[in-house]
Amino acid sequence: MKKISFLFAAMMFAAIGSGIAPVTMGMAHADEAADKAKQQTVRAEMGKPLAEIQTLLDQKQFPAALEKINALSVFEKQTPYEIFVVARMRAIVASGTSNTELLASAFEVMVNSDFLKDNEKLRLIEGMAGTYFNEKKYDLAINWGKRYLEKDSSSPQVHNMVARANYLKGDFANAIEELKVILAEDQKAKRIPTEENLRLLASSYQQSKDNAGYTSVLEMMVEYHPTREYWGDLLYRTEHKAGFSDRLRLDLYRLMLVTNNMDDPGQYVEMTELALLAGLPTEAKTAVDAGYAANLLGTGKDAAKHKQLRDRVYKQAAEDIKTLDAGETAAKNAKTGIGLVNIGYNYVINGQSEKGIALIEQGIAKGGLKSAEEAKLHLGMAYLKAGNRDKATEIFNSLQGTDGAADIAKLWLKVRPLEEKSADKAPAAPAAK
């Protein structure tokens, strides 16, 4: 039999780790307890063989000790305490000889006895679960883990172990349920979920081919552990969600830009052109400047075209600032609110948030819009740019529909500074070692 590592500390997952309390000889010598009213003595005729066994255990002569332990069966009608003492000695032998099955049977007797405190019993159960997990006997690990959770459901370590055991045996549905319990406890305690647990949950949803579940975990990842890669995966899925409107491509590019997911010259060029078509040359200038700063524009065979585009953008941006007031007048005289919404957002990105927000709100109230949800999206973004996150949140949460505006609104509320570390495009699953 291979040597058992009773220290359950490293699961050897890809970027995922956890720890469970050790099962050691010291634990097998757990302090027998506690209730002084109970009989805790052995009969005189058992005293001598038990003392001999203890000497052998101290000398680590485990085979000889086990032989003498087995010989104790000649003593009939052993008292509960005698049964407990013998089980404890078996546990010491099992620990010293890496005999997991013997250890489990000994712990079973000890846990069912009256001579250990509840917390000591839990330590043995937890350790047994961890030992079976280390041996990749996942069904047994789960059984012992659940026994622990029936007595104390608040242990994140045991929930983690049970979740990972389910995952590694291919039971992704139960892995998901265990991880949901952990996340619910995190929420209750106002704790940030660990990235490891979120990655495992995401992988479980992937293995279950549950795209909606996977996407929901990605949303938590970008909220609590944002990386460029997580954002890239989430934005890709948002863009390819059924019903997503091409009208929102510029909005998608805005999120791609702030999450550092623009990695192709064509993306910068398209964003620039879309901003110009929307009558937002200042935003077009931001896009083209970002492309040059990333060394993706102004180089290669299209360098001359990039320069022409930048020159055109700079010229329009300079002219736009001069004609903002005239545009406002025309928008107010229009029959619909489309112009007011557009010119209002233009004011916002030109640093005049208060005035711009007022115009957007007037445009929404005036009506006749191609998409009222898109207009509210831009109003929320305007409040966000103005630093009024509470108002932005209120507006974003009011968005409905399936064209993508509500999805993008939800994502804006999750934008945070990105973590410097890198991550795989798809969250890594644990691997058994």
Short mmCIF file of N, CA, C and O in Angstrom, two decimals, residues 219 222-224 226 231 234-235 254-260 384 389 396 408-418:
data_model
loop_
_atom_site.label_atom_id
_atom_site.label_comp_id
_atom_site.label_asym_id
_atom_site.label_seq_id
_atom_site.Cartn_x
_atom_site.Cartn_y
_atom_site.Cartn_z
N GLU A 219 -19.48 36.94 -14.70
CA GLU A 219 -19.88 38.25 -14.19
C GLU A 219 -19.37 38.46 -12.77
O GLU A 219 -18.96 39.57 -12.41
N VAL A 222 -15.46 39.15 -13.02
CA VAL A 222 -15.03 40.50 -13.39
C VAL A 222 -15.37 41.50 -12.30
O VAL A 222 -14.78 42.59 -12.24
N GLU A 223 -16.32 41.15 -11.44
CA GLU A 223 -16.67 42.04 -10.34
C GLU A 223 -15.68 41.92 -9.19
O GLU A 223 -15.26 42.93 -8.61
N TYR A 224 -15.27 40.69 -8.88
CA TYR A 224 -14.43 40.48 -7.69
C TYR A 224 -12.96 40.25 -8.01
O TYR A 224 -12.10 40.57 -7.19
N PRO A 226 -11.20 41.00 -11.34
CA PRO A 226 -11.19 41.37 -12.76
C PRO A 226 -9.82 41.20 -13.41
O PRO A 226 -8.80 41.63 -12.87
N TRP A 231 -12.69 39.54 -18.65
CA TRP A 231 -13.51 40.52 -19.35
C TRP A 231 -13.65 40.15 -20.83
O TRP A 231 -14.74 40.27 -21.41
N LEU A 234 -16.18 37.42 -21.21
CA LEU A 234 -17.54 37.88 -20.93
C LEU A 234 -18.07 38.77 -22.04
O LEU A 234 -19.24 38.65 -22.46
N LEU A 235 -17.23 39.67 -22.55
CA LEU A 235 -17.68 40.55 -23.62
C LEU A 235 -17.97 39.78 -24.90
O LEU A 235 -18.92 40.10 -25.64
N ARG A 254 -16.64 50.42 -26.32
CA ARG A 254 -16.31 51.25 -25.15
C ARG A 254 -15.87 50.39 -23.97
O ARG A 254 -14.90 50.70 -23.27
N LEU A 255 -16.59 49.28 -23.75
CA LEU A 255 -16.22 48.37 -22.68
C LEU A 255 -14.91 47.65 -22.99
O LEU A 255 -14.08 47.43 -22.11
N MET A 256 -14.74 47.27 -24.25
CA MET A 256 -13.49 46.61 -24.64
C MET A 256 -12.29 47.53 -24.40
O MET A 256 -11.23 47.08 -23.96
N LEU A 257 -12.48 48.81 -24.65
CA LEU A 257 -11.38 49.75 -24.48
C LEU A 257 -11.00 49.90 -23.01
O LEU A 257 -9.81 49.85 -22.65
N VAL A 258 -11.99 50.06 -22.14
CA VAL A 258 -11.67 50.29 -20.72
C VAL A 258 -11.19 49.02 -20.03
O VAL A 258 -10.59 49.09 -18.95
N THR A 259 -11.44 47.83 -20.63
CA THR A 259 -10.98 46.59 -20.02
C THR A 259 -9.75 46.03 -20.74
O THR A 259 -9.36 44.88 -20.53
N ASN A 260 -9.15 46.86 -21.59
CA ASN A 260 -7.90 46.50 -22.27
C ASN A 260 -8.07 45.28 -23.17
O ASN A 260 -7.18 44.42 -23.26
N LEU A 384 -22.44 58.04 -14.78
CA LEU A 384 -21.23 57.36 -14.31
C LEU A 384 -20.01 58.23 -14.57
O LEU A 384 -19.12 58.37 -13.71
N ARG A 389 -22.51 57.54 -9.20
CA ARG A 389 -22.69 56.10 -9.39
C ARG A 389 -24.07 55.63 -8.93
O ARG A 389 -24.66 54.73 -9.53
N PHE A 396 -29.37 52.12 -14.76
CA PHE A 396 -28.95 50.85 -15.36
C PHE A 396 -29.88 49.71 -14.94
O PHE A 396 -30.23 48.85 -15.75
N ILE A 408 -25.21 45.39 -21.30
CA ILE A 408 -24.08 46.32 -21.25
C ILE A 408 -24.17 47.21 -20.02
O ILE A 408 -23.16 47.50 -19.37
N ALA A 409 -25.38 47.64 -19.69
CA ALA A 409 -25.57 48.46 -18.48
C ALA A 409 -25.08 47.73 -17.25
O ALA A 409 -24.37 48.29 -16.40
N LYS A 410 -25.43 46.45 -17.14
CA LYS A 410 -25.02 45.65 -16.00
C LYS A 410 -23.50 45.54 -15.93
O LYS A 410 -22.91 45.57 -14.84
N LEU A 411 -22.86 45.44 -17.09
CA LEU A 411 -21.40 45.30 -17.12
C LEU A 411 -20.69 46.59 -16.70
O LEU A 411 -19.64 46.53 -16.06
N TRP A 412 -21.27 47.73 -17.03
CA TRP A 412 -20.63 48.99 -16.64
C TRP A 412 -20.52 49.10 -15.12
O TRP A 412 -19.56 49.67 -14.59
N LEU A 413 -21.47 48.53 -14.41
CA LEU A 413 -21.43 48.59 -12.95
C LEU A 413 -20.35 47.69 -12.37
O LEU A 413 -20.01 47.79 -11.19
N LYS A 414 -19.80 46.80 -13.19
CA LYS A 414 -18.77 45.88 -12.71
C LYS A 414 -17.36 46.31 -13.08
O LYS A 414 -16.39 45.66 -12.70
N VAL A 415 -17.23 47.40 -13.82
CA VAL A 415 -15.90 47.84 -14.25
C VAL A 415 -15.10 48.31 -13.06
O VAL A 415 -15.53 49.19 -12.31
N ARG A 416 -13.96 47.68 -12.86
CA ARG A 416 -13.03 48.02 -11.78
C ARG A 416 -11.62 47.99 -12.36
O ARG A 416 -11.40 47.46 -13.45
N PRO A 417 -10.64 48.52 -11.63
CA PRO A 417 -9.25 48.38 -12.09
C PRO A 417 -8.90 46.91 -12.26
O PRO A 417 -9.25 46.07 -11.43
N LEU A 418 -8.21 46.59 -13.35
CA LEU A 418 -7.87 45.20 -13.64
C LEU A 418 -6.72 44.73 -12.77
O LEU A 418 -5.81 45.48 -12.44
#
